[in-house]
mmCIF file of C-alpha atoms and ligand atoms in Angstrom:
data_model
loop_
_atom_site.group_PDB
_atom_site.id
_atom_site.type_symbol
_atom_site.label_atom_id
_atom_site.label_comp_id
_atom_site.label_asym_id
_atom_site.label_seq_id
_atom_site.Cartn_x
_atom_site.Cartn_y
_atom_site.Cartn_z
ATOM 1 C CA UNK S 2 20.168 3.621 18.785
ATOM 2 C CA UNK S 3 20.555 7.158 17.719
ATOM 3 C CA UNK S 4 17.871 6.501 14.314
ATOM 4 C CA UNK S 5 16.707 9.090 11.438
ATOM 5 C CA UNK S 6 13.070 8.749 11.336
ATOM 6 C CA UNK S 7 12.735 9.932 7.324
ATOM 7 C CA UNK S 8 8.864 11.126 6.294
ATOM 8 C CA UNK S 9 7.736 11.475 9.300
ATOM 9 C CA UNK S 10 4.248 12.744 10.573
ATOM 10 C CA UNK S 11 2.831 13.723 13.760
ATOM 11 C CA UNK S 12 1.304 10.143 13.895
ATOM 12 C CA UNK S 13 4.696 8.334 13.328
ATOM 13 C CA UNK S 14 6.203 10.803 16.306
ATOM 14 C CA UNK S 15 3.208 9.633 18.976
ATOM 15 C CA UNK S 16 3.622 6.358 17.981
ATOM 16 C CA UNK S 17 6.983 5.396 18.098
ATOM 17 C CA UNK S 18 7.141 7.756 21.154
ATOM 18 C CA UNK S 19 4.965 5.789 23.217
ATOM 19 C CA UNK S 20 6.507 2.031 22.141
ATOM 20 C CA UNK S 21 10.093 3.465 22.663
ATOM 21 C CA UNK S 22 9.224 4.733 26.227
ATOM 22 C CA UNK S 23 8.407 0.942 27.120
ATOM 23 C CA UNK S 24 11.857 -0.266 26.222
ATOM 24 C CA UNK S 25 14.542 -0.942 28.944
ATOM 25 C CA UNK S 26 16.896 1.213 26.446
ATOM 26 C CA UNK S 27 14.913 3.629 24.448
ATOM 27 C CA UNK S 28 16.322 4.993 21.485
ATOM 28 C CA UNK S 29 17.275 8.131 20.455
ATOM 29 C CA UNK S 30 14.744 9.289 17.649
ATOM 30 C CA UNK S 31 15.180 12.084 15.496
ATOM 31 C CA UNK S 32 12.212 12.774 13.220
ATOM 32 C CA UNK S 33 12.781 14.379 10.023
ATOM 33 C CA UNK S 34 9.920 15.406 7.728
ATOM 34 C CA UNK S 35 11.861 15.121 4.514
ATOM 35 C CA UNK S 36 11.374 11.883 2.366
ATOM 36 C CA UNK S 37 15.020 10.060 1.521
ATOM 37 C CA UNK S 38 16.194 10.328 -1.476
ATOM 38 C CA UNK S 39 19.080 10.901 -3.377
ATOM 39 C CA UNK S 40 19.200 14.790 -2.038
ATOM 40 C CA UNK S 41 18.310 14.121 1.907
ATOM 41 C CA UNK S 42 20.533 11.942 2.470
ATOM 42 C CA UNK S 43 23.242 13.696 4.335
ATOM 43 C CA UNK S 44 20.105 14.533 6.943
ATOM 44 C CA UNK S 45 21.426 10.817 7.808
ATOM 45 C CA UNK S 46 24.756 11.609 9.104
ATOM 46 C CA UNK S 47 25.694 11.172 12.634
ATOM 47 C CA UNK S 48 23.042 8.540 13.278
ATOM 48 C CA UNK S 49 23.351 4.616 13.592
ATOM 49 C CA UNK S 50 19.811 3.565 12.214
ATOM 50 C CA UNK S 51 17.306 5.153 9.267
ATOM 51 C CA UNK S 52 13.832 4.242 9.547
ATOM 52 C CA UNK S 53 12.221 4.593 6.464
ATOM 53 C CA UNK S 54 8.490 4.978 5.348
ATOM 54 C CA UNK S 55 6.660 3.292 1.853
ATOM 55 C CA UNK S 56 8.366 6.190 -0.363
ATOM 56 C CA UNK S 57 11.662 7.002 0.672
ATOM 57 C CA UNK S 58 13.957 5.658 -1.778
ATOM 58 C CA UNK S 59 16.542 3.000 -0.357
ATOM 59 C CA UNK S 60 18.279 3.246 -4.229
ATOM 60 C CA UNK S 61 22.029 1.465 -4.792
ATOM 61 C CA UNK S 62 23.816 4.713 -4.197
ATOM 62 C CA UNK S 63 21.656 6.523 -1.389
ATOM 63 C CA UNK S 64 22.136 2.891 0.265
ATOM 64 C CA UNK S 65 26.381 3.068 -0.409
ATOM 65 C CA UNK S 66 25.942 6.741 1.366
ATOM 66 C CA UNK S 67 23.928 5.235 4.325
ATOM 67 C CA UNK S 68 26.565 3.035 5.090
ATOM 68 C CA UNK S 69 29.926 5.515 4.100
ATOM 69 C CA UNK S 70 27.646 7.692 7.353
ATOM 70 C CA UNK S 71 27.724 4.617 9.378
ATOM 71 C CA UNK S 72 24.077 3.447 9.210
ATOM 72 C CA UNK S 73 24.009 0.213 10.174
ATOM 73 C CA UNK S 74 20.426 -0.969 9.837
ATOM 74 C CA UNK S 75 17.890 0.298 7.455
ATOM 75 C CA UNK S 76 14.163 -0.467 9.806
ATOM 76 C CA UNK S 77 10.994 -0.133 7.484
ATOM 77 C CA UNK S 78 7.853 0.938 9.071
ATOM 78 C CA UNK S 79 5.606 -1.068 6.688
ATOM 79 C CA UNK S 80 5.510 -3.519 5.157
ATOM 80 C CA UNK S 81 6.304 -3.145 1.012
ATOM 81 C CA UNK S 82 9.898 -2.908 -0.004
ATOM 82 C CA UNK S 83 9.306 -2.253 -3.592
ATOM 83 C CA UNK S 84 11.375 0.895 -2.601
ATOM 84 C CA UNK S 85 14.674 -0.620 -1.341
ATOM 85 C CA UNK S 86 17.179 -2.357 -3.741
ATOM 86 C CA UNK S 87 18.087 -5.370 -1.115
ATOM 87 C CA UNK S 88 20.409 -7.195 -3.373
ATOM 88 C CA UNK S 89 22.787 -3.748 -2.950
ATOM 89 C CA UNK S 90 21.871 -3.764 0.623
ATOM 90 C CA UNK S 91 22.732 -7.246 0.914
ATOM 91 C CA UNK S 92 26.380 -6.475 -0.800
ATOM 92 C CA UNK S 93 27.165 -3.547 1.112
ATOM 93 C CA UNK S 94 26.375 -5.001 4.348
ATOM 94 C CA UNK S 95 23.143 -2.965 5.503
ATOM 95 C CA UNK S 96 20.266 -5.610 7.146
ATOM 96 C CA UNK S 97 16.974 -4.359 6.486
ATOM 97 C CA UNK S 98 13.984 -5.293 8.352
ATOM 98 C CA UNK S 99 10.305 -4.526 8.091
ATOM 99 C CA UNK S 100 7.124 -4.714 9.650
ATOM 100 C CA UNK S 101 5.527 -7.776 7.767
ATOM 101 C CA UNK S 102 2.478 -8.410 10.223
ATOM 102 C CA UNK S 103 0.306 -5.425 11.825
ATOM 103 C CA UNK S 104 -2.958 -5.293 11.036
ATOM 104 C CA UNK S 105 -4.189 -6.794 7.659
ATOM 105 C CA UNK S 106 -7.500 -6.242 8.928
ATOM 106 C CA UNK S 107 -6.914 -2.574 8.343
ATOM 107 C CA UNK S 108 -6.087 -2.578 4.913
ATOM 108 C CA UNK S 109 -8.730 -5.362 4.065
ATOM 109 C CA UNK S 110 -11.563 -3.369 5.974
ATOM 110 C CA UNK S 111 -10.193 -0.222 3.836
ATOM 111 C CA UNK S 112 -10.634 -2.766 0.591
ATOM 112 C CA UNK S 113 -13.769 -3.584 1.094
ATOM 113 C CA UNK S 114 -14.761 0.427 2.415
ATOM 114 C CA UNK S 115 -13.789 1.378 -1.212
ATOM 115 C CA UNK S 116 -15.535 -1.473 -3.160
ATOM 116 C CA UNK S 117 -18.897 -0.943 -1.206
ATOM 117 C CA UNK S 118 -18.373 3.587 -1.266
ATOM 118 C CA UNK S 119 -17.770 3.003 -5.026
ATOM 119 C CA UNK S 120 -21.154 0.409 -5.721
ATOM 120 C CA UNK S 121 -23.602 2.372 -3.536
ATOM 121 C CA UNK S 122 -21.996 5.875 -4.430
ATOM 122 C CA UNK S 123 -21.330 7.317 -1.609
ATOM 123 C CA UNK S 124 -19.405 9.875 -1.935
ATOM 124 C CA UNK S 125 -21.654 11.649 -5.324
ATOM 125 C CA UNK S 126 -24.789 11.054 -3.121
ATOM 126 C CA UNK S 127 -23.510 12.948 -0.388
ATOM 127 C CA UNK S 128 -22.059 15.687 -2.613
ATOM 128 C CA UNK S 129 -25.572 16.302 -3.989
ATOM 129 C CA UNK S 130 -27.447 15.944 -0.705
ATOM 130 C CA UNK S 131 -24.990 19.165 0.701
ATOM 131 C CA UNK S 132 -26.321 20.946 -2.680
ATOM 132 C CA UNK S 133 -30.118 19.861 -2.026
ATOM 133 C CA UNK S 134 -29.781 17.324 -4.491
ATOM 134 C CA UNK S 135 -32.486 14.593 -3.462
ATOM 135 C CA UNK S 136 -32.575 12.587 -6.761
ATOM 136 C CA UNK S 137 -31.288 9.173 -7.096
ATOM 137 C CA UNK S 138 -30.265 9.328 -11.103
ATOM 138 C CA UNK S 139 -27.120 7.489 -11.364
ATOM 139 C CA UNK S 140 -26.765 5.996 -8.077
ATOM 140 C CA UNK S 141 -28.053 2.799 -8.817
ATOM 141 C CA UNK S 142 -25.220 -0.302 -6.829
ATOM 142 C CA UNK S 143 -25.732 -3.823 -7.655
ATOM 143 C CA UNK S 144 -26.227 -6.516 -4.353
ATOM 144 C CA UNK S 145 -22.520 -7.711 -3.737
ATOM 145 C CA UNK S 146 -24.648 -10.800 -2.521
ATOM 146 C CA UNK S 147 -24.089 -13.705 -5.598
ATOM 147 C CA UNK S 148 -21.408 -11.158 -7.205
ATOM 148 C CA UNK S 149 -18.053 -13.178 -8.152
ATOM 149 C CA UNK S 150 -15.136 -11.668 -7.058
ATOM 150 C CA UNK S 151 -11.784 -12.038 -7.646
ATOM 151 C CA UNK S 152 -8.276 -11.950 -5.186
ATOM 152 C CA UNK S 153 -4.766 -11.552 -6.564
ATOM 153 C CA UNK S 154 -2.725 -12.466 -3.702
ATOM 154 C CA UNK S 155 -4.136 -14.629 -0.473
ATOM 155 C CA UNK S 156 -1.872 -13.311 1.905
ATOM 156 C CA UNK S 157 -2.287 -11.691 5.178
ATOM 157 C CA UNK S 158 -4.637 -9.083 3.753
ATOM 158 C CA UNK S 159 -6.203 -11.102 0.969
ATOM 159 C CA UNK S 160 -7.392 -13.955 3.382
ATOM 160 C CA UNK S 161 -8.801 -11.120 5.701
ATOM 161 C CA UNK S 162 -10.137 -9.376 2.682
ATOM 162 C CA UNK S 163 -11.923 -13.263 1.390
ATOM 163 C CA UNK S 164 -12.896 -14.189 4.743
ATOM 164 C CA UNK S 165 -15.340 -10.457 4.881
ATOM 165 C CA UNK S 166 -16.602 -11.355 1.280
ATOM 166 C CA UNK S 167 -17.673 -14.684 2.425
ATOM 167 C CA UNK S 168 -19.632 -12.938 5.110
ATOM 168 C CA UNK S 169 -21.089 -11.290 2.273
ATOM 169 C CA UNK S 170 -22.404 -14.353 0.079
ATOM 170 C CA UNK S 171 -19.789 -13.245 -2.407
ATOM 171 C CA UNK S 172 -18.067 -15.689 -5.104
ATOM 172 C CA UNK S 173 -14.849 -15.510 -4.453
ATOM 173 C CA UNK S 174 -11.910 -16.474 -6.994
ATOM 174 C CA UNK S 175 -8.339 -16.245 -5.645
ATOM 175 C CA UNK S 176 -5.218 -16.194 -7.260
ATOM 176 C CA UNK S 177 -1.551 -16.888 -5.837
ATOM 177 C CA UNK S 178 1.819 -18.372 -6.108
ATOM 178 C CA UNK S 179 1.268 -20.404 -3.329
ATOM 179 C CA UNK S 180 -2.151 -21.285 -2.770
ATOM 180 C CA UNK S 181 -2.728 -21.872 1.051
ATOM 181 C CA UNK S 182 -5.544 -24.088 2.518
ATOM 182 C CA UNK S 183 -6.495 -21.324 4.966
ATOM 183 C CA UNK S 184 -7.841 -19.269 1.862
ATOM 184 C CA UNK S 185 -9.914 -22.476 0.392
ATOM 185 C CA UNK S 186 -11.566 -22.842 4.065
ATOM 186 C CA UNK S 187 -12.839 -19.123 4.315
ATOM 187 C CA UNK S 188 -14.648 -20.146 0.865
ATOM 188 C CA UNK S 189 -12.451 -19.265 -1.554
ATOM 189 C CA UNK S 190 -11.772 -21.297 -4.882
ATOM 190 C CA UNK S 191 -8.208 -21.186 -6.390
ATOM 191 C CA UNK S 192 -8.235 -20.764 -9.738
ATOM 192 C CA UNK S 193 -5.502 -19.158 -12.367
ATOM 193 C CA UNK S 194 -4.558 -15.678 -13.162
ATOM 194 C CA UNK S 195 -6.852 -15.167 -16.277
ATOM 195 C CA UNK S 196 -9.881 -16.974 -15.008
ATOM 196 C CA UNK S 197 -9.316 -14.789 -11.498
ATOM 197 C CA UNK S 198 -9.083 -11.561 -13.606
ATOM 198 C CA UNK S 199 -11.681 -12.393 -16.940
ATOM 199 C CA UNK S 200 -14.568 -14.122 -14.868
ATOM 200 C CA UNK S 201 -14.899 -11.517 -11.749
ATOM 201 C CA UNK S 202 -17.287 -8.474 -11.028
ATOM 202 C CA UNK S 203 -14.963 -7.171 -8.919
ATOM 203 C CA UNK S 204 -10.835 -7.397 -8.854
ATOM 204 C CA UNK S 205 -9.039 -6.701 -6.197
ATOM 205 C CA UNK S 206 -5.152 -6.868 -5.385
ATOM 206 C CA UNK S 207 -2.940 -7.636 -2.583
ATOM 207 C CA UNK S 208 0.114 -9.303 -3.885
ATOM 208 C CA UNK S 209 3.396 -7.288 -3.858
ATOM 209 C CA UNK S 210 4.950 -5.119 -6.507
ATOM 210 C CA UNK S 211 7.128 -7.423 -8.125
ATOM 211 C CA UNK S 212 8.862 -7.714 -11.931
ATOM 212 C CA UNK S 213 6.558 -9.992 -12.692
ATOM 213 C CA UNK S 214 2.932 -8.204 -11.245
ATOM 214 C CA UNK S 215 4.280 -4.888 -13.052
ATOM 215 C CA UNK S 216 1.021 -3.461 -14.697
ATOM 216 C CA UNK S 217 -0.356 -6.161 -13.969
ATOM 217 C CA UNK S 218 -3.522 -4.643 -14.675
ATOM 218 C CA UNK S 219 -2.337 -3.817 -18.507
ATOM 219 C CA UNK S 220 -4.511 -2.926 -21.355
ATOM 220 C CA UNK S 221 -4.818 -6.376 -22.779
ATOM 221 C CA UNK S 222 -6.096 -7.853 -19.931
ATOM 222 C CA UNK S 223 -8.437 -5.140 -19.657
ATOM 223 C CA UNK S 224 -9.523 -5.573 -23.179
ATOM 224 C CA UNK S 225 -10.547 -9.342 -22.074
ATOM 225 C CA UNK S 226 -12.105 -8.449 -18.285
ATOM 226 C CA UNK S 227 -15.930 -8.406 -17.980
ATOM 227 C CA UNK S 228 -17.640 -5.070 -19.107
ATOM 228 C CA UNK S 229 -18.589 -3.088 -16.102
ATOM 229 C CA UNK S 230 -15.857 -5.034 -14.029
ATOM 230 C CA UNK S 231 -14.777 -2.810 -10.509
ATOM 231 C CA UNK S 232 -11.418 -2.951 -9.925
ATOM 232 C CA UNK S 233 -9.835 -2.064 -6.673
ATOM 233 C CA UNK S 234 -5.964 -1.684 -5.513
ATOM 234 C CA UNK S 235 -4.545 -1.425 -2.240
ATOM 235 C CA UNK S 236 -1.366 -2.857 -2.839
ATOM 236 C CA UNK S 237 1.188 -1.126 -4.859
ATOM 237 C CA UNK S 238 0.492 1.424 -7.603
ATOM 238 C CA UNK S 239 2.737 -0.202 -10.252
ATOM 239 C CA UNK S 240 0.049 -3.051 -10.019
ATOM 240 C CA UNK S 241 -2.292 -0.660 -12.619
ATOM 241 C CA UNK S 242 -0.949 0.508 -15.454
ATOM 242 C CA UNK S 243 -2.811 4.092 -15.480
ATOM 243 C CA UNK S 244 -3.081 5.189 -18.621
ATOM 244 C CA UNK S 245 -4.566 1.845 -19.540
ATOM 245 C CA UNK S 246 -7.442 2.304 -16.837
ATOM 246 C CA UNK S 247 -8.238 5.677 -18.343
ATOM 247 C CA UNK S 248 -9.022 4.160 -21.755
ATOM 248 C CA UNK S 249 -11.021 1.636 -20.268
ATOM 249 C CA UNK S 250 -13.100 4.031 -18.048
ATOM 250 C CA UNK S 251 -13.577 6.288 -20.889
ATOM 251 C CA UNK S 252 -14.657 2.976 -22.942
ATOM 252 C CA UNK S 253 -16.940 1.928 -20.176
ATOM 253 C CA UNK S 254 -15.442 -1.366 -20.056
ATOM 254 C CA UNK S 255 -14.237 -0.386 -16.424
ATOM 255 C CA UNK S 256 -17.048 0.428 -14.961
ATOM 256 C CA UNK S 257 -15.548 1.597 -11.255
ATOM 257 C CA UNK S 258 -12.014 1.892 -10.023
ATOM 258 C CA UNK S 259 -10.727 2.265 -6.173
ATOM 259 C CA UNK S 260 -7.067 3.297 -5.507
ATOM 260 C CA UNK S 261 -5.669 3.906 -2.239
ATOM 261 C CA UNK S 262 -2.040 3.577 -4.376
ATOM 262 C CA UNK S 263 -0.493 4.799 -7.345
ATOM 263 C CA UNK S 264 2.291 4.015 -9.393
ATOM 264 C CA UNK S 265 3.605 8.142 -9.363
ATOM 265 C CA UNK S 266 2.514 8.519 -5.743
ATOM 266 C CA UNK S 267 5.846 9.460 -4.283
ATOM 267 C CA UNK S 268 5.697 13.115 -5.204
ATOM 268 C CA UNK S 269 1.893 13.349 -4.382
ATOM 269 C CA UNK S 270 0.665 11.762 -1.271
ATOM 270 C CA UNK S 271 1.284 12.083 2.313
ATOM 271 C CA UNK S 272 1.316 16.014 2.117
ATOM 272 C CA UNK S 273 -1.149 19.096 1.742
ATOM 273 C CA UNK S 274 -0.765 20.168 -1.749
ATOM 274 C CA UNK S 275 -3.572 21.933 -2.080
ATOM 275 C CA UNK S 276 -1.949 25.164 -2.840
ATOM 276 C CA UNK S 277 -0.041 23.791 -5.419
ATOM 277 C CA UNK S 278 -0.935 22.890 -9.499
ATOM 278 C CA UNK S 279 -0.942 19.465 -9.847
ATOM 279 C CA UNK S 280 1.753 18.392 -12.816
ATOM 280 C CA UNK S 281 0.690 15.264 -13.128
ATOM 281 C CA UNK S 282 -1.991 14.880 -15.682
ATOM 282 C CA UNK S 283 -2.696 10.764 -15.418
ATOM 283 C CA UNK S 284 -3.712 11.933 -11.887
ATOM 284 C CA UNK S 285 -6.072 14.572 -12.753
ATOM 285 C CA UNK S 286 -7.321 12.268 -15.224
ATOM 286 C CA UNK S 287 -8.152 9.568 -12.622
ATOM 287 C CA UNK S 288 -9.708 12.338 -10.546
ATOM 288 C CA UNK S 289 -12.012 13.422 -12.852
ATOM 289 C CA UNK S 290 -14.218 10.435 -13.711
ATOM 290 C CA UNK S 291 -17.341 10.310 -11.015
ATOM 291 C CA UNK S 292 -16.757 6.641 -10.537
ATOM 292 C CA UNK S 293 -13.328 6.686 -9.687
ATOM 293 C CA UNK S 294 -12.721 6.934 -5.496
ATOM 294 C CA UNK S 295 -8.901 7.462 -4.840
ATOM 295 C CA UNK S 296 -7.122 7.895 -1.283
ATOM 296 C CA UNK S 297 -3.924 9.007 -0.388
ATOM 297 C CA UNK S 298 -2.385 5.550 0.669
ATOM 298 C CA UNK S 299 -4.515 4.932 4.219
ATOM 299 C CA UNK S 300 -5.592 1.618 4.126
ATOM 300 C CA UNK S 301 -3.013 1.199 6.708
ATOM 301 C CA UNK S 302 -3.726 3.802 8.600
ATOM 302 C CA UNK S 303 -5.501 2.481 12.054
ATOM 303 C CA UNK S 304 -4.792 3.019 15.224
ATOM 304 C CA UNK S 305 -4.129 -0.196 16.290
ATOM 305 C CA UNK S 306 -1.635 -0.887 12.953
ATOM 306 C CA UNK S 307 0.493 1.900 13.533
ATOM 307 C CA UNK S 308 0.315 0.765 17.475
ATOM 308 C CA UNK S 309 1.856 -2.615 16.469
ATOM 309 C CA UNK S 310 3.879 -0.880 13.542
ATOM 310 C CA UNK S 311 5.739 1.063 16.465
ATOM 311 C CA UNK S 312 5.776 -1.696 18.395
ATOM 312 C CA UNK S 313 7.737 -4.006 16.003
ATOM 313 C CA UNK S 314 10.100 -1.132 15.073
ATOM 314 C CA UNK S 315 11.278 -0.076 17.823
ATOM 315 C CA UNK S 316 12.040 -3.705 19.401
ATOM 316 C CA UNK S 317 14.007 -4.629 16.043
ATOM 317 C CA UNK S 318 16.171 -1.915 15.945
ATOM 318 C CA UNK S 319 16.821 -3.308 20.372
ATOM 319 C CA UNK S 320 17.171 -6.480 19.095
ATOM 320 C CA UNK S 321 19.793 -5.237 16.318
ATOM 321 C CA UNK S 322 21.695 -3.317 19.881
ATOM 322 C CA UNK S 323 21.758 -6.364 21.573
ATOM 323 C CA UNK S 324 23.125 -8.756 18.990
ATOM 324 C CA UNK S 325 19.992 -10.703 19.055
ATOM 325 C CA UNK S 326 19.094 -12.615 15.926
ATOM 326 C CA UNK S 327 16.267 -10.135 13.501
ATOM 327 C CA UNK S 328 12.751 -11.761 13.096
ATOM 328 C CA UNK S 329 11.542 -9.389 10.487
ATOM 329 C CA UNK S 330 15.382 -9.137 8.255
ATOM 330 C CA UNK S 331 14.583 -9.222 4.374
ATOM 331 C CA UNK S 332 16.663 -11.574 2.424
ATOM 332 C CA UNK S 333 17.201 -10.330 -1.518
ATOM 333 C CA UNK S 334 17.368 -14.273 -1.920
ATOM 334 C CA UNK S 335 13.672 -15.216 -0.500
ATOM 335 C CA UNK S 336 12.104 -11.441 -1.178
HETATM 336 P P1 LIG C 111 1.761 -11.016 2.223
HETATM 337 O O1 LIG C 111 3.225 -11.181 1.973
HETATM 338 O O2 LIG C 111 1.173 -11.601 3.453
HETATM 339 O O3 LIG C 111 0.933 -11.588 0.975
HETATM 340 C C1 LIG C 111 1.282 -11.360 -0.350
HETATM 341 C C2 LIG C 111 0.788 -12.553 -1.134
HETATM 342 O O4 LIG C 111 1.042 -12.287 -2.511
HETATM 343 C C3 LIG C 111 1.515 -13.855 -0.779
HETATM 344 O O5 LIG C 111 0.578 -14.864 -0.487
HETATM 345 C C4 LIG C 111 2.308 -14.170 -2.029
HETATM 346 O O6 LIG C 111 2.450 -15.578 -2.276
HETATM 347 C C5 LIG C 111 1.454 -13.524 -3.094
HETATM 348 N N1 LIG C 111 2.161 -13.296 -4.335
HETATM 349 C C6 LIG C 111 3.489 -13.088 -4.548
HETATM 350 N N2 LIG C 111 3.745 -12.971 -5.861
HETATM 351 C C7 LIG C 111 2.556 -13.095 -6.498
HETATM 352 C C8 LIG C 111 2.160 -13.062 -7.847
HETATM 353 N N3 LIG C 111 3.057 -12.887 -8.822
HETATM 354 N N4 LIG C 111 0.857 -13.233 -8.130
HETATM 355 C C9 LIG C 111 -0.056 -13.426 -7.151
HETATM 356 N N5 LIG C 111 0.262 -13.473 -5.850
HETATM 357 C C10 LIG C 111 1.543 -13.305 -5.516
HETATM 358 O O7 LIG C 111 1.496 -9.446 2.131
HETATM 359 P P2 LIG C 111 0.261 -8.654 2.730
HETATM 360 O O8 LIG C 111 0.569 -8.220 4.109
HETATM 361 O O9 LIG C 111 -0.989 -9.403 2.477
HETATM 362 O O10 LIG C 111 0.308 -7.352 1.806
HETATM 363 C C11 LIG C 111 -0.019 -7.373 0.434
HETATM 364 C C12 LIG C 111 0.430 -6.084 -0.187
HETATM 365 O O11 LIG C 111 -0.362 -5.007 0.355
HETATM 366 C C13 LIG C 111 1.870 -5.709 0.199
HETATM 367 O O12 LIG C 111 2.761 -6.261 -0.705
HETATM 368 C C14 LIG C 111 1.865 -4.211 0.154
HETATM 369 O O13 LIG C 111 2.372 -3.821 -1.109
HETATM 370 C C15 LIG C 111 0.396 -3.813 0.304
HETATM 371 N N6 LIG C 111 0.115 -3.023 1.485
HETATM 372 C C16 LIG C 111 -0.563 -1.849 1.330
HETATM 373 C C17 LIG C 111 -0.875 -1.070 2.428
HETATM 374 C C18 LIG C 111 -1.633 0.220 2.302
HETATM 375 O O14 LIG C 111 -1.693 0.990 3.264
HETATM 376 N N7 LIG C 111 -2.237 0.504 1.161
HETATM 377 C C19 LIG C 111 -0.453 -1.483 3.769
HETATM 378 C C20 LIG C 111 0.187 -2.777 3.822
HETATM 379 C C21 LIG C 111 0.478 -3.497 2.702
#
């Protein structure tokens, strides 16, 4: 299928290269750097598919363009979709599908590679080493050994993310919608939201951006967490309510915070804006406290993920060709 490829990267153009050369009928990529929104969408025109990264922005009316161009499947290569509006997809027509399964591992390893940078401080004792900095003032961690912590969302990630903090002798308290047995047998113990959130040393999230996990992390549940509590997300950035973690980092009540998402990310990350002034002042907040460790949405970003990533794109835009029946669609009435 002749498919826009919006915000794409070198990596996305090796990758979906190589999985589209092993089809029987490759497609016809073209790979556009731009991000789609409300002003790139004409780049669409002409094609049959749009393949569409974490921050392009599937909105009602760039979705009623799509379709007036003749797209006539909207693939996903991830596997959010916080950023489409599927009940307008699902009224104009437009299937969407997604990548729902590639490698949790990679975003759970990436989890735990910001909890464990952020407790032994990594990244400020390597800063000071470079300026012949020996001391060890303010580097003290804790043992995660004994330390409780707590899960918001035991899905693909968060099981992988409970099953490495079991290796670790970690407590670990989970929290879901749907508990699953899996999560209880890599030693987890389901308990509710508040008890997940108010009793851990360490919160971390994995369930989806949805309505109802909006700031999730707000200031009155901060107000009630424990003092010093770590709190990491690699899920979504509208989990965190920003300008609530700044008052309780200034307050010491948070005592260390790992992004690899945030809410305003769309006009920040995946490019080099080093050149430029950064507008956003929440941002250069965040940045500025020493035990705050943010990266520019790569918990994903393995090799073997984006292999599969490719992989699972390219075969369900074939499938889509071929009339056969999509694995991977998203419904607006079970998303
Ligand atoms: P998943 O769909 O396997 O698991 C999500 C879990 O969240 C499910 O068990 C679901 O029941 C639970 N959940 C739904 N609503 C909830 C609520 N209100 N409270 C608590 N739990 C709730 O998804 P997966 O693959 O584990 O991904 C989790 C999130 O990680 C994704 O939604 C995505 O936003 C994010 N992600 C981030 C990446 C990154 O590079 N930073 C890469 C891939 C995913």
């Amino acid at each position: 299928m002749k498919t826009a490829v919006f915000s794409s990267k070198p990596h996305d153009f090796q990758f979906l290269s190589e999985a589209n050369q092993k089809l029987d009928r490759p497609h016809e990529f073209n790979f556009l750097e731009l991000r789609l929104t409300e002003k790139t969408v004409r780049l669409a025109e002409g094609h049959q598919a749009v393949c569409g990264f974490v921050n392009d922005e599937f909105t009602a009316q760039v979705l009623t363009q799509l379709a007036a161009f003749g797209i006539k499947i909207i693939a996903l290569r991830c596997a959010g979709f916080n950023n489409v509006d599927l009940e307008a997809a699902e009224q104009i027509g437009l299937p969407v599908v997604r990548v729902p399964y590639y490698s949790p591992h990679a975003v759970a390893e990436h989890t735990l590679c910001l909890m464990l940078a952020l407790n032994r401080q990594v990244y400020r004792a390597h800063q000071r080493i470079r300026e012949g900095d020996f001391s060890l003032h303010g580097l003290m961690g804790f043992d995660m050994f004994g330390k409780t912590v707590g899960v918001v969302g035991t899905g693909a990630i968060g099981q992988c993310v409970v099953r490495i903090l079991n290796g670790l002798g970690c407590q670990v308290l989970a929290y879901d919608v749907h508990p699953q047995p899996a999560v209880v047998a890599a030693g987890a113990t389901y308990v509710d939201l508040e008890t997940v959130l108010f009793e851990s040393d360490i919160v971390t999230l994995h369930c989806p951006l949805l309505p109802e996990t909006h700031h999730l992390i707000s200031a009155q549940r901060i107000e009630r967490m424990k003092p010093g509590v770590m709190i990491i997300n690699t899920s979504r950035g509208g989990l965190v309510d920003a300008r609530a973690v700044i008052d309780g980092l200034k307050s010491r009540k948070i005592g260390a915070l790992g992004l690899d998402v945030y809410e305003e990310e769309a006009d920040l990350f995946f490019e080099d804006r080093s050149n430029d002034l950064l507008q956003d002042d929440v941002f250069a907040r965040l940045t500025t406290f020493p035990n705050v460790l943010v990266t520019g949405h790569q918990a994903f970003f393995t090799k073997e993920a984006l292999q599969q990533i490719a992989k699972t794109t390219v075969e369900s835009l074939a499938s889509f060709e071929a009339n056969l029946p999509l694995t991977f669609q998203l419904k607006y009435s079970n998303a």
